[in-house]
Backbone as JSON, one array per atom type, in Angstrom:
{
  "sequence": "MAGTFTTRTINITTGSTETMHDLTNACSAFLREVAHGRNGLLNIFTPHATSGLAVIETGAGSDDDLLAALRDILPADDRWQGRHGSPGHGSAHMLPALVPPHATLPVVDGELELGTSQSVVLANTDRDNPERQVRLSFLS",
  "N": [[0.86, -0.95, -0.06], [0.49, 2.13, -0.56], [2.08, 5.22, 0.66], [1.28, 7.99, 2.27], [0.84, 11.39, 2.52], [-0.01, 14.44, 3.91], [-0.2, 17.52, 4.51], [-0.95, 20.65, 6.29], [-1.07, 24.84, 7.28], [-0.9, 26.18, 9.87], [-2.58, 29.14, 11.79], [-1.23, 30.84, 14.42], [-1.85, 33.05, 16.63], [0.58, 35.04, 18.96], [0.65, 36.89, 20.57], [2.18, 39.84, 22.45], [3.89, 38.92, 24.3], [5.97, 37.27, 26.07], [5.66, 33.4, 25.25], [4.52, 29.79, 25.81], [2.44, 28.48, 23.74], [-0.21, 26.27, 23.09], [0.29, 23.24, 21.53], [-1.17, 21.5, 21.36], [-4.25, 20.15, 20.92], [-4.6, 21.41, 18.21], [-3.17, 19.89, 16.67], [-3.81, 16.88, 17.31], [-6.68, 17.11, 16.33], [-6.02, 17.87, 13.86], [-4.96, 15.46, 13.2], [-7.1, 13.72, 13.09], [-9.06, 15.0, 11.03], [-6.86, 14.0, 8.99], [-5.55, 11.13, 9.47], [-7.72, 9.29, 9.63], [-7.14, 6.94, 11.6], [-5.2, 5.67, 10.91], [-1.44, 4.57, 11.2], [1.35, 6.54, 11.8], [3.2, 8.94, 10.92], [3.57, 12.72, 13.07], [4.7, 15.8, 11.55], [6.02, 18.62, 12.85], [6.41, 22.02, 12.16], [7.7, 24.97, 12.71], [7.99, 28.22, 10.93], [9.87, 29.37, 11.49], [12.54, 32.47, 12.7], [12.86, 32.8, 15.39], [11.13, 31.09, 16.74], [10.86, 27.76, 18.62], [9.87, 24.93, 18.95], [8.74, 22.33, 21.44], [8.05, 19.42, 23.55], [6.48, 18.93, 26.2], [5.2, 19.05, 29.87], [2.38, 20.96, 30.39], [0.84, 23.3, 32.48], [0.89, 23.03, 34.78], [3.35, 24.6, 35.58], [5.29, 23.55, 34.06], [5.88, 24.49, 31.79], [5.96, 27.6, 31.92], [8.22, 27.27, 33.77], [10.33, 27.06, 31.78], [9.88, 28.86, 30.03], [11.18, 30.96, 32.12], [13.4, 29.89, 32.1], [14.56, 30.23, 29.87], [14.81, 33.04, 29.4], [16.66, 33.11, 31.23], [19.23, 31.77, 30.03], [19.09, 33.34, 27.77], [19.43, 36.28, 28.06], [17.5, 39.09, 27.63], [18.95, 41.6, 26.23], [21.64, 43.87, 25.6], [23.8, 42.23, 24.39], [23.3, 40.75, 22.38], [24.77, 40.32, 18.99], [22.79, 40.36, 16.72], [20.7, 42.65, 15.87], [18.43, 44.07, 15.23], [15.07, 45.41, 15.45], [13.24, 45.63, 18.5], [15.02, 46.54, 21.73], [17.11, 44.12, 22.83], [16.23, 42.12, 21.08], [17.55, 40.17, 19.77], [18.53, 38.42, 21.18], [15.41, 36.24, 21.13], [16.46, 35.24, 18.36], [18.35, 33.04, 19.24], [17.07, 31.4, 20.39], [15.72, 28.85, 18.45], [17.97, 27.31, 18.58], [18.21, 26.44, 21.34], [15.5, 25.27, 21.71], [14.34, 23.76, 19.55], [12.8, 24.95, 15.41], [11.06, 22.29, 14.94], [9.55, 19.48, 15.5], [9.02, 15.72, 15.28], [6.51, 13.6, 15.87], [5.09, 10.18, 16.86], [2.58, 8.47, 15.41], [-0.54, 6.84, 16.68], [-3.28, 4.12, 15.41], [-4.38, 6.31, 14.41], [-4.15, 8.52, 16.06], [-2.5, 11.21, 18.3], [0.88, 9.87, 19.72], [1.46, 10.09, 22.89], [3.42, 10.83, 25.91], [2.32, 9.98, 29.47], [0.66, 13.33, 30.53], [2.05, 15.08, 28.84], [2.52, 17.74, 26.32], [2.55, 19.42, 23.06], [4.01, 22.52, 22.21], [4.43, 25.78, 21.59], [7.33, 27.23, 21.25], [7.52, 31.44, 21.86], [9.29, 34.09, 22.14], [9.7, 36.4, 21.06], [9.08, 38.89, 21.13], [7.98, 41.03, 19.4], [6.87, 40.17, 16.83], [3.49, 39.0, 17.25], [2.05, 36.77, 15.09], [2.11, 33.56, 14.55], [3.15, 31.08, 12.07], [3.01, 27.31, 12.04], [3.59, 24.22, 10.46], [1.75, 21.15, 10.05], [2.26, 18.1, 9.04], [1.25, 14.88, 8.07], [2.36, 11.71, 7.69], [2.36, 8.57, 6.52]],
  "CA": [[-0.15, 0.03, -0.11], [1.35, 3.33, -0.76], [1.99, 5.83, 1.55], [0.29, 9.4, 2.08], [1.41, 12.43, 3.07], [-0.96, 15.43, 3.9], [-0.14, 19.09, 4.97], [-1.57, 21.92, 6.92], [-0.25, 25.59, 7.93], [-2.17, 27.04, 10.91], [-1.95, 30.44, 11.92], [-1.08, 31.21, 15.53], [-1.55, 34.66, 17.11], [0.86, 34.44, 20.22], [0.9, 38.21, 21.48], [2.99, 40.84, 22.83], [4.28, 38.82, 25.66], [6.67, 35.54, 25.51], [4.65, 32.56, 25.49], [4.33, 28.43, 25.58], [1.05, 28.36, 22.95], [-0.59, 24.69, 23.31], [-1.3, 23.03, 20.13], [-1.62, 19.48, 21.27], [-5.41, 20.41, 20.56], [-4.82, 21.55, 17.08], [-1.98, 18.69, 16.09], [-5.33, 15.87, 17.25], [-7.84, 18.34, 15.51], [-5.49, 17.68, 12.23], [-4.66, 13.89, 12.42], [-8.75, 12.89, 13.25], [-9.65, 14.83, 9.69], [-6.29, 13.39, 7.93], [-5.28, 10.3, 9.79], [-8.5, 8.14, 9.62], [-6.81, 5.34, 12.08], [-3.85, 4.73, 10.46], [0.27, 5.02, 11.91], [2.6, 6.95, 11.37], [4.26, 10.06, 11.61], [2.92, 13.74, 12.3], [5.83, 16.64, 11.69], [5.61, 19.51, 13.13], [7.42, 22.48, 11.75], [7.6, 26.5, 12.26], [9.28, 28.65, 9.55], [10.56, 31.47, 11.75], [13.99, 32.1, 13.09], [12.71, 33.08, 16.7], [10.49, 30.02, 17.48], [10.78, 26.85, 18.79], [8.67, 23.72, 19.08], [8.8, 21.47, 22.17], [7.03, 18.25, 24.28], [6.69, 19.08, 27.9], [3.91, 19.24, 30.6], [1.51, 22.34, 30.64], [-0.21, 23.26, 33.33], [1.55, 22.46, 36.23], [4.27, 24.52, 35.75], [6.78, 23.39, 33.67], [6.08, 25.76, 30.52], [6.37, 28.64, 32.79], [9.86, 27.17, 34.24], [11.02, 26.97, 30.32], [10.13, 30.34, 30.0], [12.27, 31.49, 32.86], [15.04, 28.86, 32.15], [14.87, 30.58, 28.38], [14.75, 34.28, 30.31], [18.33, 33.03, 32.43], [19.94, 31.52, 29.36], [18.8, 34.0, 26.79], [18.62, 37.2, 28.4], [17.11, 40.07, 25.92], [19.75, 42.88, 26.37], [22.31, 44.47, 24.63], [25.06, 41.76, 24.22], [23.47, 40.04, 21.09], [25.43, 40.75, 17.35], [21.45, 41.0, 15.8], [20.08, 43.93, 16.98], [17.0, 44.67, 14.63], [13.65, 44.55, 16.52], [13.52, 45.69, 19.91], [16.08, 46.2, 22.54], [16.98, 42.56, 23.36], [15.69, 41.04, 20.03], [18.42, 39.62, 19.47], [17.93, 36.94, 22.04], [14.94, 35.48, 20.39], [16.73, 34.5, 17.6], [18.73, 32.26, 19.41], [15.79, 30.12, 20.41], [16.09, 27.9, 17.41], [19.56, 26.66, 18.59], [17.95, 25.27, 22.02], [14.48, 24.71, 21.14], [14.3, 24.05, 17.62], [11.48, 24.63, 15.06], [10.66, 21.11, 14.38], [9.36, 18.06, 15.87], [8.53, 14.49, 14.37], [6.32, 11.74, 16.74], [4.26, 9.28, 16.25], [0.9, 8.48, 15.18], [-0.79, 5.14, 16.23], [-4.17, 4.65, 15.2], [-4.89, 7.78, 13.9], [-3.75, 9.5, 17.32], [-0.88, 11.4, 18.44], [1.28, 9.42, 20.96], [2.7, 11.12, 23.34], [3.55, 10.49, 27.03], [1.02, 10.79, 30.41], [0.93, 14.99, 30.42], [3.2, 15.9, 27.91], [2.1, 18.72, 25.2], [2.85, 20.1, 22.33], [4.06, 24.0, 22.43], [5.05, 26.54, 20.27], [8.04, 28.37, 22.07], [7.44, 32.18, 21.19], [10.11, 34.59, 22.87], [9.7, 37.28, 20.14], [7.64, 40.06, 21.35], [8.23, 42.1, 18.25], [6.07, 39.29, 16.0], [2.97, 37.84, 17.48], [1.56, 35.74, 14.67], [3.52, 32.54, 14.2], [2.49, 29.98, 11.65], [3.14, 26.17, 12.37], [2.77, 23.52, 9.17], [1.64, 20.23, 10.56], [2.36, 17.01, 8.2], [0.91, 13.61, 8.6], [2.97, 10.94, 6.96], [1.29, 7.65, 6.93]],
  "C": [[1.05, 1.75, -0.55], [1.29, 4.57, 0.23], [1.34, 7.05, 1.63], [0.74, 10.33, 2.58], [0.08, 13.72, 3.1], [-0.22, 16.71, 5.04], [-0.68, 20.19, 5.17], [-0.92, 23.28, 7.29], [-1.5, 25.64, 8.66], [-1.4, 27.88, 11.55], [-1.94, 30.47, 13.65], [-0.75, 32.71, 16.51], [-0.75, 34.59, 18.93], [0.46, 36.06, 21.24], [1.82, 39.32, 21.57], [4.22, 40.34, 23.58], [5.06, 37.22, 25.08], [5.55, 34.68, 26.27], [4.82, 30.79, 25.18], [3.02, 28.59, 25.21], [0.99, 26.37, 23.24], [-0.91, 24.67, 22.34], [-1.07, 21.81, 20.24], [-3.05, 19.52, 20.4], [-5.24, 20.49, 19.08], [-4.34, 20.56, 16.21], [-3.81, 17.18, 16.29], [-6.09, 16.4, 16.17], [-7.12, 17.81, 14.01], [-5.74, 16.08, 12.19], [-6.37, 13.0, 12.16], [-8.89, 13.34, 11.95], [-8.38, 13.82, 9.1], [-5.91, 11.76, 8.66], [-5.73, 8.61, 9.55], [-7.97, 6.53, 10.15], [-5.98, 4.68, 11.84], [-2.72, 5.6, 11.09], [0.84, 5.66, 11.17], [2.89, 8.21, 11.57], [3.78, 11.8, 11.71], [4.28, 14.32, 13.09], [5.38, 17.71, 12.06], [6.71, 20.66, 12.7], [7.12, 24.54, 11.62], [8.62, 27.24, 11.59], [9.76, 29.88, 9.85], [11.55, 31.73, 13.01], [13.69, 32.25, 14.64], [11.53, 32.49, 17.48], [10.46, 28.83, 17.62], [9.78, 25.7, 19.22], [9.34, 22.81, 20.14], [7.45, 20.17, 23.15], [7.51, 18.53, 25.41], [5.31, 18.96, 28.43], [3.84, 20.62, 30.67], [1.0, 22.32, 31.57], [-0.19, 23.48, 34.8], [2.57, 23.34, 36.67], [5.5, 25.05, 34.97], [6.78, 24.22, 32.07], [6.24, 27.15, 30.72], [7.7, 28.1, 33.07], [10.75, 27.18, 32.69], [10.9, 28.21, 29.5], [11.05, 31.31, 30.68], [13.41, 30.76, 32.88], [15.59, 29.74, 30.92], [15.78, 31.94, 28.83], [16.74, 34.22, 30.61], [19.29, 32.62, 31.42], [20.16, 32.61, 28.02], [18.28, 35.8, 27.25], [18.26, 38.6, 27.19], [17.82, 41.31, 26.82], [20.56, 43.15, 25.47], [23.49, 43.42, 23.93], [24.68, 41.1, 23.12], [24.01, 41.16, 19.96], [23.79, 41.46, 16.93], [20.78, 41.74, 16.86], [19.02, 44.73, 16.2], [16.19, 44.65, 15.59], [14.17, 45.74, 17.73], [14.72, 45.59, 20.65], [15.77, 44.59, 23.57], [16.41, 41.71, 22.54], [16.54, 40.13, 19.91], [18.23, 38.14, 19.67], [17.38, 36.06, 21.37], [15.48, 34.99, 19.18], [17.83, 33.15, 17.64], [18.41, 31.36, 19.94], [15.92, 29.12, 19.97], [16.94, 27.05, 17.73], [19.29, 25.83, 20.02], [16.66, 24.97, 22.29], [14.0, 24.66, 19.33], [12.74, 23.59, 17.02], [10.5, 23.2, 14.43], [10.22, 20.27, 15.33], [8.71, 16.33, 15.53], [7.89, 13.69, 15.83], [5.23, 11.12, 16.21], [2.77, 8.76, 16.37], [0.85, 7.19, 15.13], [-2.08, 5.29, 16.42], [-5.06, 5.8, 14.95], [-4.71, 9.03, 14.99], [-2.5, 9.99, 17.84], [-0.4, 10.4, 20.09], [1.96, 9.78, 22.35], [2.51, 10.71, 24.81], [2.5, 10.98, 28.22], [1.62, 12.46, 30.31], [2.17, 15.79, 30.01], [1.85, 16.39, 26.39], [2.64, 18.64, 24.16], [2.96, 21.29, 22.04], [4.73, 24.46, 21.0], [5.87, 27.79, 21.62], [8.25, 29.38, 21.49], [8.2, 33.14, 22.69], [10.26, 36.15, 22.12], [8.52, 37.77, 20.05], [7.34, 40.88, 20.14], [6.9, 41.35, 16.85], [5.07, 38.22, 16.41], [2.08, 37.26, 16.44], [2.68, 34.93, 14.08], [2.65, 31.86, 12.91], [3.42, 28.72, 11.82], [2.13, 25.25, 10.97], [3.15, 22.29, 10.09], [1.77, 19.07, 9.5], [2.03, 15.46, 8.69], [1.39, 12.66, 7.45], [2.76, 9.32, 7.43], [1.89, 6.05, 5.64]]
}
């Protein structure tokens, strides 16, 4: 049986603050529509130089902890060579080196196979650009 590939881009408004935007429901909705109970892989990609994707626990403080850790590691000050945008914007360009802009996750029987308490989140520390895109691709 030949494999299938389906892809879609979703738009996310993150606002003007650093955020961890939960994408788990959007991923699950996409798979309900296209996977039809099949096994495969979900690839998630954000085509931005200042965003990343993580699989973490949300709602119990880990998402806030990740933002705090990123602030510690990548302070928004004037040390960065990339200085366009608001003051400290250069730190946001370092984010994808620590939180990659892609993730590939297993899909079993048409459902995203995450562990207990795991969620897929878009990490965005770029306060200058509140509009983000995320590409969801299912390969079966």
